[in-house]
Each structure stands twice: as C-alpha cells, then as structure tokens.
Amino acid sequence: MSYCDVDDAYALTACLRSAEVEVVGVSSTLGNSDDIATTTRIAKDFIQRFGPNSVVVYQGAASAYQRARQQPMPEALGAMAKALEEDELTILCIGAATNIALLVEHYPQLLRNIKEIVLLAGRHSVDQHFVAGHWQPKPFRDLNFEVDVAAFERLLDTAIPLTLVPYEACTSTQIDQKQLNEILKGSEVSRFIADKSEPWLHEWEIMFGAGHFIPFDMVAAAYCINPEWFSCHQWQCRIEQADSDTQAHQQKDYLVCNADVRDGWRVRYCSAAKQPLQDPLLARICAHDMQHFVLGMSHINIIVDDIAAATAFYSKALGFQLAHDQDGQAMDYQGVTMSSFALDAGIDDGKVNVDVRFLHHPQAGLYLELMCYHYPQGRSELPPQPRTYDLGGPRHIAMEVSNCNEVFNYLKGIEGVKMISSRDNYHPGKLDGFPISFFYWIDPYGVQWEMEEGRQVGSSVRGIV
C-alpha cells in the first residue's frame, strides 16, 4: 500500500502561518494524482478546515499543458489573472506547472505583474539521483517537472524571474518520529498533519530505509517566506535527455542547472538551505498563540448619531480625512442592510440599516470607522463617562504628537471637546524623569483620547522600550 504525500499540507500551513507572506489563492494541479477532481477536493477540504475565509481553492487544468491548450480554460486561470490584475504577485509552484504555463499563454499582458515564480524542481546533473534511504528501490522522480515538461519549457521561454528549489536544497530538512510526536502536541492543524504523516513516515522507513521523510514542498514554501535561508546562484539551466533513472531501458528529460551550463535559460538556483528548516517552520505550524495571526491595528469603531457631523468634528479636531480603498473609491457606505453583517454584529434577526464611513489620518496611519445605526436603534444618550482609572473596556486611544502644548491649546477651542481635568489652570506637563508629556480629552461621542509627546512610537523608535 502507498500513501499520499503530505508535504503540500506542510507548505500551505507554513505560508498561512507566516506574516511574511499573504496567500491570495490556491489552484489545484496534477502530480501525485492524475485526477484533478481529487486534488481539488483535498485542497478545498484542507483550506475550508484550516485556512482563512479569504483564501479560495480553484480547480486547475485536468491534463498536461499541450492537451490543456486545446481545452476550455480551467477556473484557476481566470482567478490567477484577476489576482494579477489587482497586484504584483509571487507564484509558488509545488505541483505541475500547467496552470502557470496556460496563464503565460492566455494572459501575456499580465506577466509584468509576476514578481517571481518559485518552482520545486531541478537538479545539478543527470548523474544526480534522488535517493533518501539505504535500500530505496529506485530514485524519486523530479515529479513536478517530469509530469509536464512542456509547461516548464513554456515558463523558461519567458522573461519572468524563475527560482528553482531542487531536491538537494531539501535534503537537510527532515521530519522523524520524535518530531511527529512533538507536532502532535501542537495546534489543531499540526495535529491533523502529524496524524496524516504517520503512514508516510512508515512508508519511508519500510520502503526506503530512511528514519525520516523530507517535506519537499514546505522547503519551497520556505523560500517564499525568507529567501535568506538559502544559498542561491544565478545560473543557466537546460533540459537534457538521458537514460531514465526511474524506468529501465527508457530515456527521459532532466532539468539540469549548474555553473557550467552555457546554452540554456537563466534562473535562480537554490543549491542548499543554510540550515535545516524544520525547526523554524514547525514552530509556526505548531504554535498555539496568536503571534503569527495578529498583523497590526485595523481601525477604531465609533458609534455616532450623524455621520456628516462626526466627520466634520474629527477632521477639525484631529485632522482625519475620508478614507479610500485600493481602487481609489471612497470608503463611504450608506444604508448597509446585509444580513451577514447583522448576524456577525450580533443582531440575531438579521435585520440592520447602518451608514458606515471610514476616516484615515495621513500622519498617524490610524483609521476610524464611523457608524450611524438607523436600525436597530441603540441608546440615544451616552452612558456615564468613565474616569481615567475606571475598569471596563478600553480607557483611551493614544496618538503621538510633536508639540503637546500647541495641540492642547488648539483642542480647547474646538466645540465638543472636554478636557479630562476641569481645573482652570490645567496644562500638560513633562513626567518626572521621563521626556514625555501628555494630556487626556473626551470627544462628543464618549471616546477618551491621549495626546502624547516624547515617546516617538510612530516615527523613529517604532516601539516602547
């Protein structure tokens, strides 16, 4: 009995749990299975269970490149094209290159938006054989390349920057039984992967005489996460035909890259990982904490009774401006009635009518989300204003300013602003022993703000030490 490779799951999870990369979509392809419906179903099940809602799996080509060219375009092609129209992207290819070759053919105008294609493929010579264990009956195939050589040729003929992560760069990254036992103690997704890895490890032990398996796809994903983990060279590669090392009495194509090749295509060749990569990547895969998920502050929500009046106040008092999305459209949405919004907001009958407007501060980078609810109706009066030292929810929003005194004197003249201290002679002063001065004030919507000078969190220091 043979078992399905699980390194795709390791690669996907490493990417999804790394803040250095953003996964915008997944396309299924051929390789370990020759049934595209099966690979699509497995990928969709995995992403639905462990991926974010924003990541969608699209079905790729059902056959190799030459035949797929004559068939209707797979849904993955349109999705990849749409993503490239919106932004520059790096493409990680840990299966057959068919979908990407079709993209090159059908959407040549979008190739300029491909920053790099990272391919798990290649070797330094036809005499290099992929053997991992003491009694492995025959070498591993360079599967992603061999399953669709024509697709690789199509990519090599372009000017797109290509990076090859070959077998030799993967061999130092190994997972054995001891590590699987540790992975079983980790996150939900790591426990799932470890459980599926047990039979794969046993197959490597029994069939190949290896006490570990190599998560090839995860190593290729590691390059996307941090290229500095690899020793790489700008070399030329070519496709050579020689006796097959996996099928007797047959010839096959080899994707060869080394410093001596002079008549091929120029690529970036990762000859080795500078260190075994299982520890840094498995730490991310196994992590229970939110370190790899919390990426930064999104916005502050404030409930108001009049969107226009609140916009005018925050513009005058703090310098906020109407925010725009990446397409240049104003982030101003009137009369939102989506039931999904209502249910997510805890309105169980699914009924809502709300105006939503985002404001952005050009210096602080802070976003305010102003909401005016028409239905359901909340309280019409503000609750009692908490004191600075009261428990119960966030107490203030802090903004860095360059001159605390000037801001203080300015805000005192803004209608609706109330200083935290009612003393006539109240004025912000420098803290004893610290180069910091600050003051608190309350806006008409019950939000308490702190204006702070001296810490420089947002500019030079980028942190509190």
CSV table of C-alpha atoms in Angstrom, one decimal:
chain,number,residue,atom,x,y,z
A,1,MET,CA,0.0,0.0,0.0
A,2,SER,CA,1.3,3.5,-0.8
A,3,TYR,CA,0.3,6.7,0.8
A,4,CYS,CA,-0.4,10.2,-0.5
A,5,ASP,CA,2.4,12.8,0.1
A,6,VAL,CA,1.5,15.3,2.9
A,7,ASP,CA,4.2,17.9,2.2
A,8,ASP,CA,1.6,20.1,0.3
A,9,ALA,CA,-0.2,20.5,3.7
A,10,TYR,CA,3.1,21.4,5.4
A,11,ALA,CA,3.7,24.0,2.7
A,12,LEU,CA,0.3,25.6,2.8
A,13,THR,CA,0.2,25.7,6.6
A,14,ALA,CA,3.7,27.3,6.8
A,15,CYS,CA,2.6,30.0,4.4
A,16,LEU,CA,-0.7,30.6,6.1
A,17,ARG,CA,1.0,31.0,9.4
A,18,SER,CA,3.8,33.3,8.3
A,19,ALA,CA,3.3,37.0,8.4
A,20,GLU,CA,5.9,37.5,5.7
A,21,VAL,CA,3.6,36.2,3.0
A,22,GLU,CA,-0.1,36.7,2.2
A,23,VAL,CA,-1.8,33.8,0.4
A,24,VAL,CA,-4.3,35.2,-2.0
A,25,GLY,CA,-5.4,31.9,-3.6
A,26,VAL,CA,-4.7,28.3,-4.3
A,27,SER,CA,-5.0,26.3,-7.6
A,28,SER,CA,-5.1,22.6,-7.8
A,29,THR,CA,-2.9,20.7,-10.2
A,30,LEU,CA,-1.8,17.2,-11.3
A,31,GLY,CA,1.2,15.3,-9.9
A,32,ASN,CA,0.6,12.9,-7.1
A,33,SER,CA,-2.8,12.2,-8.5
A,34,ASP,CA,-3.9,12.3,-12.2
A,35,ASP,CA,-7.4,13.2,-11.2
A,36,ILE,CA,-7.9,16.9,-10.9
A,37,ALA,CA,-11.2,16.5,-9.1
A,38,THR,CA,-9.5,14.6,-6.4
A,39,THR,CA,-6.7,17.1,-5.8
A,40,THR,CA,-9.2,19.9,-5.9
A,41,ARG,CA,-11.4,18.2,-3.3
A,42,ILE,CA,-8.5,17.5,-1.0
A,43,ALA,CA,-7.2,21.1,-1.2
A,44,LYS,CA,-10.7,22.6,-0.7
A,45,ASP,CA,-11.3,20.4,2.4
A,46,PHE,CA,-8.0,21.4,3.9
A,47,ILE,CA,-8.4,25.1,3.3
A,48,GLN,CA,-12.0,25.1,4.4
A,49,ARG,CA,-10.9,23.5,7.7
A,50,PHE,CA,-7.7,25.3,8.4
A,51,GLY,CA,-7.5,28.3,6.1
A,52,PRO,CA,-8.9,31.8,6.3
A,53,ASN,CA,-12.2,32.6,4.6
A,54,SER,CA,-10.4,34.9,2.1
A,55,VAL,CA,-8.4,32.0,0.5
A,56,VAL,CA,-10.3,30.1,-2.2
A,57,VAL,CA,-9.2,26.9,-4.0
A,58,TYR,CA,-9.7,27.0,-7.8
A,59,GLN,CA,-9.6,23.9,-9.9
A,60,GLY,CA,-6.7,23.8,-12.4
A,61,ALA,CA,-6.1,22.0,-15.7
A,62,ALA,CA,-7.3,18.4,-15.9
A,63,SER,CA,-4.5,17.4,-18.3
A,64,ALA,CA,-0.9,18.4,-19.2
A,65,TYR,CA,-0.1,21.6,-21.0
A,66,GLN,CA,-0.1,20.5,-24.6
A,67,ARG,CA,-3.5,18.9,-24.3
A,68,ALA,CA,-4.9,21.5,-21.9
A,69,ARG,CA,-4.2,24.2,-24.5
A,70,GLN,CA,-6.9,22.8,-26.7
A,71,GLN,CA,-9.5,22.5,-23.8
A,72,PRO,CA,-11.6,25.2,-22.1
A,73,MET,CA,-9.7,27.3,-19.7
A,74,PRO,CA,-9.9,26.0,-16.1
A,75,GLU,CA,-11.4,28.2,-13.4
A,76,ALA,CA,-7.9,28.6,-11.8
A,77,LEU,CA,-6.7,30.6,-14.8
A,78,GLY,CA,-9.3,33.3,-14.5
A,79,ALA,CA,-8.7,33.6,-10.8
A,80,MET,CA,-5.0,33.9,-11.2
A,81,ALA,CA,-5.4,36.5,-13.9
A,82,LYS,CA,-7.8,38.5,-11.7
A,83,ALA,CA,-5.4,38.5,-8.8
A,84,LEU,CA,-2.5,39.6,-11.1
A,85,GLU,CA,-4.7,42.5,-12.4
A,86,GLU,CA,-5.0,43.7,-8.9
A,87,ASP,CA,-1.4,43.5,-7.7
A,88,GLU,CA,2.1,42.1,-8.3
A,89,LEU,CA,2.4,38.5,-7.0
A,90,THR,CA,4.9,35.8,-6.4
A,91,ILE,CA,3.7,32.4,-7.6
A,92,LEU,CA,4.7,29.3,-5.6
A,93,CYS,CA,4.6,26.1,-7.8
A,94,ILE,CA,4.7,22.9,-5.7
A,95,GLY,CA,2.9,20.8,-8.3
A,96,ALA,CA,2.9,20.6,-12.1
A,97,ALA,CA,3.5,24.0,-13.8
A,98,THR,CA,0.5,23.5,-16.2
A,99,ASN,CA,-1.8,26.3,-14.8
A,100,ILE,CA,1.1,28.8,-14.9
A,101,ALA,CA,2.1,27.9,-18.4
A,102,LEU,CA,-1.6,28.4,-19.5
A,103,LEU,CA,-1.5,31.7,-17.8
A,104,VAL,CA,1.5,32.7,-19.7
A,105,GLU,CA,-0.2,31.8,-23.0
A,106,HIS,CA,-3.6,33.3,-22.4
A,107,TYR,CA,-2.6,36.4,-20.4
A,108,PRO,CA,0.8,37.6,-21.7
A,109,GLN,CA,-0.1,41.2,-20.8
A,110,LEU,CA,-0.1,40.3,-17.1
A,111,LEU,CA,3.3,38.7,-17.0
A,112,ARG,CA,4.9,42.0,-15.9
A,113,ASN,CA,2.9,41.6,-12.6
A,114,ILE,CA,4.6,38.3,-11.7
A,115,LYS,CA,7.4,39.2,-9.5
A,116,GLU,CA,8.8,35.7,-9.3
A,117,ILE,CA,7.8,32.1,-9.9
A,118,VAL,CA,9.3,29.6,-7.3
A,119,LEU,CA,9.4,26.1,-8.6
A,120,LEU,CA,10.1,22.9,-6.7
A,121,ALA,CA,12.2,21.2,-9.4
A,122,GLY,CA,15.7,20.8,-10.9
A,123,ARG,CA,19.0,19.0,-10.3
A,124,HIS,CA,22.7,19.9,-10.9
A,125,SER,CA,23.4,17.0,-13.3
A,126,VAL,CA,21.8,13.9,-15.0
A,127,ASP,CA,24.1,11.8,-12.7
A,128,GLN,CA,22.4,13.1,-9.6
A,129,HIS,CA,19.8,10.7,-8.3
A,130,PHE,CA,17.2,11.5,-5.7
A,131,VAL,CA,17.8,8.7,-3.1
A,132,ALA,CA,16.9,9.2,0.6
A,133,GLY,CA,17.2,5.8,2.1
A,134,HIS,CA,19.7,2.9,2.4
A,135,TRP,CA,17.6,0.4,0.3
A,136,GLN,CA,15.4,2.7,-1.8
A,137,PRO,CA,14.5,0.5,-4.8
A,138,LYS,CA,14.6,3.4,-7.3
A,139,PRO,CA,15.2,7.2,-7.1
A,140,PHE,CA,12.4,9.7,-6.7
A,141,ARG,CA,11.3,11.4,-9.8
A,142,ASP,CA,11.7,15.1,-10.3
A,143,LEU,CA,7.9,14.8,-10.3
A,144,ASN,CA,6.7,18.4,-10.8
A,145,PHE,CA,9.0,18.8,-13.8
A,146,GLU,CA,8.5,15.3,-15.3
A,147,VAL,CA,4.7,15.3,-15.1
A,148,ASP,CA,4.6,18.3,-17.6
A,149,VAL,CA,7.9,19.1,-19.2
A,150,ALA,CA,6.2,21.2,-21.9
A,151,ALA,CA,4.8,23.5,-19.2
A,152,PHE,CA,8.3,24.1,-17.8
A,153,GLU,CA,9.6,24.8,-21.3
A,154,ARG,CA,6.9,27.4,-21.7
A,155,LEU,CA,7.9,29.2,-18.5
A,156,LEU,CA,11.6,29.0,-19.3
A,157,ASP,CA,11.0,30.8,-22.6
A,158,THR,CA,9.6,33.9,-20.8
A,159,ALA,CA,11.4,36.8,-19.1
A,160,ILE,CA,9.7,36.1,-15.8
A,161,PRO,CA,12.2,35.7,-12.9
A,162,LEU,CA,12.3,31.9,-12.1
A,163,THR,CA,13.7,30.3,-8.9
A,164,LEU,CA,14.4,26.6,-8.7
A,165,VAL,CA,14.3,24.9,-5.3
A,166,PRO,CA,15.7,21.4,-6.2
A,167,TYR,CA,16.0,18.1,-4.3
A,168,GLU,CA,19.5,19.0,-2.9
A,169,ALA,CA,18.1,22.1,-1.2
A,170,CYS,CA,15.6,20.0,0.6
A,171,THR,CA,17.6,17.1,2.0
A,172,SER,CA,18.7,18.7,5.2
A,173,THR,CA,15.1,19.4,6.3
A,174,GLN,CA,13.9,16.2,7.8
A,175,ILE,CA,11.0,15.1,10.0
A,176,ASP,CA,11.3,11.9,12.1
A,177,GLN,CA,9.1,10.1,14.6
A,178,LYS,CA,10.4,12.2,17.5
A,179,GLN,CA,9.4,15.4,15.7
A,180,LEU,CA,6.0,14.0,14.8
A,181,ASN,CA,5.4,13.3,18.4
A,182,GLU,CA,6.0,16.9,19.2
A,183,ILE,CA,3.9,18.1,16.3
A,184,LEU,CA,1.0,16.0,17.8
A,185,LYS,CA,1.1,18.3,20.8
A,186,GLY,CA,0.8,21.5,18.8
A,187,SER,CA,-2.1,23.3,17.2
A,188,GLU,CA,-5.2,21.7,15.6
A,189,VAL,CA,-3.7,21.9,12.1
A,190,SER,CA,-0.4,20.5,13.3
A,191,ARG,CA,-2.1,17.5,15.0
A,192,PHE,CA,-4.1,16.9,11.8
A,193,ILE,CA,-0.9,17.0,9.6
A,194,ALA,CA,1.0,14.8,12.1
A,195,ASP,CA,-1.7,12.2,12.0
A,196,LYS,CA,-1.6,12.1,8.2
A,197,SER,CA,2.2,11.9,8.3
A,198,GLU,CA,2.5,8.8,10.3
A,199,PRO,CA,1.8,6.4,7.4
A,200,TRP,CA,4.0,8.4,5.1
A,201,LEU,CA,6.9,8.2,7.6
A,202,HIS,CA,6.3,4.4,8.0
A,203,GLU,CA,6.5,4.1,4.2
A,204,TRP,CA,9.8,5.9,4.1
A,205,GLU,CA,11.1,3.7,6.9
A,206,ILE,CA,9.9,0.4,5.3
A,207,MET,CA,10.3,1.1,1.6
A,208,PHE,CA,13.3,3.3,1.6
A,209,GLY,CA,15.2,2.5,4.8
A,210,ALA,CA,15.1,6.1,5.9
A,211,GLY,CA,14.3,7.1,9.5
A,212,HIS,CA,12.6,10.3,8.4
A,213,PHE,CA,10.8,11.9,5.5
A,214,ILE,CA,11.6,15.1,3.6
A,215,PRO,CA,8.8,17.7,3.4
A,216,PHE,CA,9.9,18.9,-0.1
A,217,ASP,CA,7.0,21.3,-0.7
A,218,MET,CA,7.5,23.0,2.7
A,219,VAL,CA,11.1,23.8,1.8
A,220,ALA,CA,10.0,25.5,-1.4
A,221,ALA,CA,7.4,27.5,0.6
A,222,ALA,CA,10.3,28.4,3.0
A,223,TYR,CA,12.0,30.3,0.1
A,224,CYS,CA,8.9,32.5,-0.3
A,225,ILE,CA,8.9,33.2,3.4
A,226,ASN,CA,12.6,34.0,3.7
A,227,PRO,CA,14.9,33.7,0.7
A,228,GLU,CA,17.9,34.5,3.0
A,229,TRP,CA,17.5,30.9,4.4
A,230,PHE,CA,19.0,29.6,1.1
A,231,SER,CA,22.3,29.7,-0.7
A,232,CYS,CA,21.4,30.7,-4.3
A,233,HIS,CA,23.2,31.3,-7.6
A,234,GLN,CA,22.3,33.0,-10.9
A,235,TRP,CA,23.0,30.1,-13.3
A,236,GLN,CA,21.7,28.8,-16.6
A,237,CYS,CA,19.6,25.7,-16.9
A,238,ARG,CA,18.7,23.4,-19.7
A,239,ILE,CA,16.7,20.3,-20.4
A,240,GLU,CA,18.8,17.3,-21.2
A,241,GLN,CA,17.7,13.8,-22.3
A,242,ALA,CA,19.5,10.8,-20.9
A,243,ASP,CA,18.8,7.3,-19.7
A,244,SER,CA,16.0,7.2,-17.2
A,245,ASP,CA,17.0,6.5,-13.6
A,246,THR,CA,13.4,5.5,-12.7
A,247,GLN,CA,12.4,3.3,-15.6
A,248,ALA,CA,14.7,0.7,-17.2
A,249,HIS,CA,15.6,0.9,-20.9
A,250,GLN,CA,13.9,4.3,-21.3
A,251,GLN,CA,15.0,7.8,-21.9
A,252,LYS,CA,13.7,10.8,-20.0
A,253,ASP,CA,14.1,14.6,-19.7
A,254,TYR,CA,16.2,16.1,-16.9
A,255,LEU,CA,16.1,19.8,-15.8
A,256,VAL,CA,19.8,20.5,-15.2
A,257,CYS,CA,21.3,23.6,-13.7
A,258,ASN,CA,24.9,24.3,-12.7
A,259,ALA,CA,27.7,26.8,-13.1
A,260,ASP,CA,28.9,25.1,-16.3
A,261,VAL,CA,25.7,25.3,-18.3
A,262,ARG,CA,26.2,28.0,-21.0
A,263,ASP,CA,23.4,27.4,-23.5
A,264,GLY,CA,20.2,27.4,-21.5
A,265,TRP,CA,17.8,29.7,-19.6
A,266,ARG,CA,19.0,31.9,-16.8
A,267,VAL,CA,17.4,31.1,-13.4
A,268,ARG,CA,18.0,31.5,-9.7
A,269,TYR,CA,19.1,28.1,-8.4
A,270,CYS,CA,18.9,27.3,-4.6
A,271,SER,CA,21.7,24.8,-4.1
A,272,ALA,CA,21.2,24.4,-0.4
A,273,ALA,CA,19.4,25.6,2.7
A,274,LYS,CA,21.8,27.4,5.0
A,275,GLN,CA,20.3,25.5,7.9
A,276,PRO,CA,17.7,22.7,8.4
A,277,LEU,CA,14.4,24.4,8.2
A,278,GLN,CA,12.1,22.1,10.1
A,279,ASP,CA,12.6,23.9,13.4
A,280,PRO,CA,11.6,27.4,12.4
A,281,LEU,CA,8.8,26.3,10.2
A,282,LEU,CA,7.3,23.6,12.5
A,283,ALA,CA,7.4,26.2,15.3
A,284,ARG,CA,5.0,28.3,13.2
A,285,ILE,CA,2.8,25.3,12.3
A,286,CYS,CA,2.6,24.1,15.9
A,287,ALA,CA,2.1,27.5,17.6
A,288,HIS,CA,-1.0,27.8,19.8
A,289,ASP,CA,-0.5,31.6,20.3
A,290,MET,CA,-1.7,34.4,18.1
A,291,GLN,CA,1.8,35.7,17.3
A,292,HIS,CA,1.6,34.8,13.6
A,293,PHE,CA,-2.0,36.0,13.1
A,294,VAL,CA,-2.2,39.4,14.7
A,295,LEU,CA,-0.7,41.6,12.0
A,296,GLY,CA,-1.4,45.1,13.3
A,297,MET,CA,-4.2,47.6,14.2
A,298,SER,CA,-7.1,47.7,11.7
A,299,HIS,CA,-9.4,50.5,12.9
A,300,ILE,CA,-11.3,52.0,15.8
A,301,ASN,CA,-15.1,51.9,15.6
A,302,ILE,CA,-17.1,54.8,17.0
A,303,ILE,CA,-20.9,54.9,17.0
A,304,VAL,CA,-22.3,58.3,16.1
A,305,ASP,CA,-25.7,59.9,15.6
A,306,ASP,CA,-24.8,61.8,12.5
A,307,ILE,CA,-22.0,60.7,10.0
A,308,ALA,CA,-21.5,64.1,8.5
A,309,ALA,CA,-21.3,65.9,11.8
A,310,ALA,CA,-18.8,63.3,13.2
A,311,THR,CA,-16.7,63.5,10.1
A,312,ALA,CA,-16.5,67.3,10.4
A,313,PHE,CA,-15.6,67.0,14.1
A,314,TYR,CA,-12.8,64.5,13.6
A,315,SER,CA,-11.5,66.4,10.6
A,316,LYS,CA,-11.3,69.7,12.5
A,317,ALA,CA,-10.2,68.3,15.9
A,318,LEU,CA,-7.6,65.7,14.7
A,319,GLY,CA,-7.1,66.1,11.0
A,320,PHE,CA,-8.8,62.9,9.8
A,321,GLN,CA,-9.8,62.6,6.2
A,322,LEU,CA,-12.2,60.4,4.2
A,323,ALA,CA,-10.5,57.1,3.5
A,324,HIS,CA,-10.3,55.5,0.1
A,325,ASP,CA,-9.8,51.8,-0.8
A,326,GLN,CA,-7.0,50.4,-3.1
A,327,ASP,CA,-9.1,51.3,-6.2
A,328,GLY,CA,-9.4,54.9,-5.1
A,329,GLN,CA,-13.1,54.6,-4.1
A,330,ALA,CA,-14.3,56.5,-1.1
A,331,MET,CA,-14.9,54.1,1.9
A,332,ASP,CA,-18.4,55.5,2.5
A,333,TYR,CA,-21.3,53.1,2.6
A,334,GLN,CA,-24.8,54.4,3.2
A,335,GLY,CA,-27.8,52.2,4.1
A,336,VAL,CA,-26.0,48.9,4.6
A,337,THR,CA,-28.7,46.2,5.1
A,338,MET,CA,-26.7,42.9,4.6
A,339,SER,CA,-28.0,40.2,6.8
A,340,SER,CA,-24.5,38.7,7.1
A,341,PHE,CA,-23.3,42.0,8.6
A,342,ALA,CA,-26.2,41.9,11.0
A,343,LEU,CA,-25.6,38.4,12.2
A,344,ASP,CA,-21.8,39.0,12.6
A,345,ALA,CA,-22.6,42.1,14.6
A,346,GLY,CA,-24.8,40.1,17.0
A,347,ILE,CA,-28.2,41.2,15.6
A,348,ASP,CA,-29.9,37.8,15.6
A,349,ASP,CA,-32.9,38.7,13.4
A,350,GLY,CA,-30.6,39.5,10.6
A,351,LYS,CA,-32.1,43.0,10.1
A,352,VAL,CA,-29.9,46.1,10.0
A,353,ASN,CA,-29.7,49.5,8.4
A,354,VAL,CA,-26.5,51.4,9.1
A,355,ASP,CA,-24.3,54.1,7.5
A,356,VAL,CA,-20.6,53.3,7.6
A,357,ARG,CA,-17.8,55.7,6.8
A,358,PHE,CA,-14.0,55.2,7.3
A,359,LEU,CA,-11.7,58.1,8.1
A,360,HIS,CA,-7.9,57.9,7.8
A,361,HIS,CA,-5.2,60.0,9.5
A,362,PRO,CA,-2.5,60.7,6.9
A,363,GLN,CA,0.3,61.1,9.5
A,364,ALA,CA,-0.7,58.6,12.2
A,365,GLY,CA,-2.0,56.0,9.8
A,366,LEU,CA,-5.0,55.4,12.1
A,367,TYR,CA,-8.4,54.5,10.7
A,368,LEU,CA,-11.7,55.4,12.4
A,369,GLU,CA,-14.9,53.5,11.4
A,370,LEU,CA,-17.9,55.8,12.0
A,371,MET,CA,-21.2,54.0,12.2
A,372,CYS,CA,-24.7,55.5,12.4
A,373,TYR,CA,-27.4,52.9,13.1
A,374,HIS,CA,-30.9,53.6,11.7
A,375,TYR,CA,-32.0,50.0,12.7
A,376,PRO,CA,-31.8,48.7,15.3
A,377,GLN,CA,-31.9,51.7,17.5
A,378,GLY,CA,-29.4,51.8,20.3
A,379,ARG,CA,-29.3,54.1,23.3
A,380,SER,CA,-29.9,57.8,22.4
A,381,GLU,CA,-27.8,59.1,25.3
A,382,LEU,CA,-24.2,58.4,26.2
A,383,PRO,CA,-23.6,56.3,29.3
A,384,PRO,CA,-21.8,57.9,32.2
A,385,GLN,CA,-18.3,58.9,31.3
A,386,PRO,CA,-15.8,56.6,33.0
A,387,ARG,CA,-12.9,58.1,34.9
A,388,THR,CA,-9.3,57.6,33.6
A,389,TYR,CA,-8.7,54.9,36.3
A,390,ASP,CA,-12.1,53.0,36.0
A,391,LEU,CA,-12.2,49.4,34.9
A,392,GLY,CA,-14.4,48.3,32.0
A,393,GLY,CA,-13.2,48.4,28.4
A,394,PRO,CA,-10.6,50.5,26.6
A,395,ARG,CA,-10.0,53.7,28.5
A,396,HIS,CA,-8.3,55.9,25.9
A,397,ILE,CA,-6.8,56.0,22.4
A,398,ALA,CA,-3.2,57.4,22.3
A,399,MET,CA,-1.9,59.5,19.5
A,400,GLU,CA,1.7,60.7,19.2
A,401,VAL,CA,2.0,64.5,18.7
A,402,SER,CA,5.1,66.7,18.1
A,403,ASN,CA,4.0,69.6,20.3
A,404,CYS,CA,1.8,68.7,23.2
A,405,ASN,CA,1.2,72.3,24.3
A,406,GLU,CA,0.2,73.5,20.9
A,407,VAL,CA,-2.2,70.6,20.4
A,408,PHE,CA,-3.7,71.2,23.9
A,409,ASN,CA,-4.3,74.9,23.2
A,410,TYR,CA,-5.9,74.1,19.8
A,411,LEU,CA,-8.2,71.5,21.1
A,412,LYS,CA,-9.5,73.7,23.9
A,413,GLY,CA,-11.1,75.8,21.3
A,414,ILE,CA,-12.9,73.0,19.5
A,415,GLU,CA,-16.6,72.7,20.2
A,416,GLY,CA,-17.5,69.4,21.8
A,417,VAL,CA,-14.0,68.8,23.3
A,418,LYS,CA,-13.9,68.3,27.1
A,419,MET,CA,-10.6,68.1,28.9
A,420,ILE,CA,-10.2,65.4,31.5
A,421,SER,CA,-9.4,67.9,34.1
A,422,SER,CA,-11.8,70.7,35.0
A,423,ARG,CA,-9.2,73.0,36.7
A,424,ASP,CA,-8.9,76.4,35.0
A,425,ASN,CA,-5.1,76.2,35.2
A,426,TYR,CA,-4.8,72.6,33.9
A,427,HIS,CA,-1.9,72.3,31.4
A,428,PRO,CA,0.1,69.2,30.3
A,429,GLY,CA,3.5,68.9,31.9
A,430,LYS,CA,6.6,66.7,31.5
A,431,LEU,CA,6.7,63.5,33.5
A,432,ASP,CA,9.3,63.4,36.3
A,433,GLY,CA,12.4,61.6,35.0
A,434,PHE,CA,10.9,61.0,31.5
A,435,PRO,CA,11.0,63.1,28.3
A,436,ILE,CA,7.2,62.6,27.9
A,437,SER,CA,4.3,64.9,28.4
A,438,PHE,CA,0.6,64.1,27.7
A,439,PHE,CA,-3.0,65.1,28.3
A,440,TYR,CA,-6.4,63.4,28.1
A,441,TRP,CA,-9.6,64.7,26.5
A,442,ILE,CA,-13.0,63.4,25.7
A,443,ASP,CA,-14.9,63.8,22.4
A,444,PRO,CA,-18.6,64.3,21.9
A,445,TYR,CA,-19.1,60.5,21.3
A,446,GLY,CA,-17.6,59.4,24.6
A,447,VAL,CA,-14.2,58.5,23.3
A,448,GLN,CA,-11.3,59.3,25.5
A,449,TRP,CA,-8.1,60.3,23.7
A,450,GLU,CA,-4.5,60.7,24.9
A,451,MET,CA,-2.2,63.1,23.1
A,452,GLU,CA,1.4,62.2,23.9
A,453,GLU,CA,4.7,63.9,23.1
A,454,GLY,CA,8.2,62.5,23.5
A,455,ARG,CA,8.0,58.7,23.1
A,456,GLN,CA,8.0,58.8,19.2
A,457,VAL,CA,6.4,55.4,18.9
A,458,GLY,CA,5.2,56.1,15.4
A,459,SER,CA,8.3,57.6,13.8
A,460,SER,CA,11.9,56.9,14.9
A,461,VAL,CA,11.7,54.3,17.6
A,462,ARG,CA,8.9,52.1,16.4
A,463,GLY,CA,8.3,50.6,19.8
A,464,ILE,CA,8.3,51.1,23.5
A,465,VAL,CA,11.4,50.1,25.3
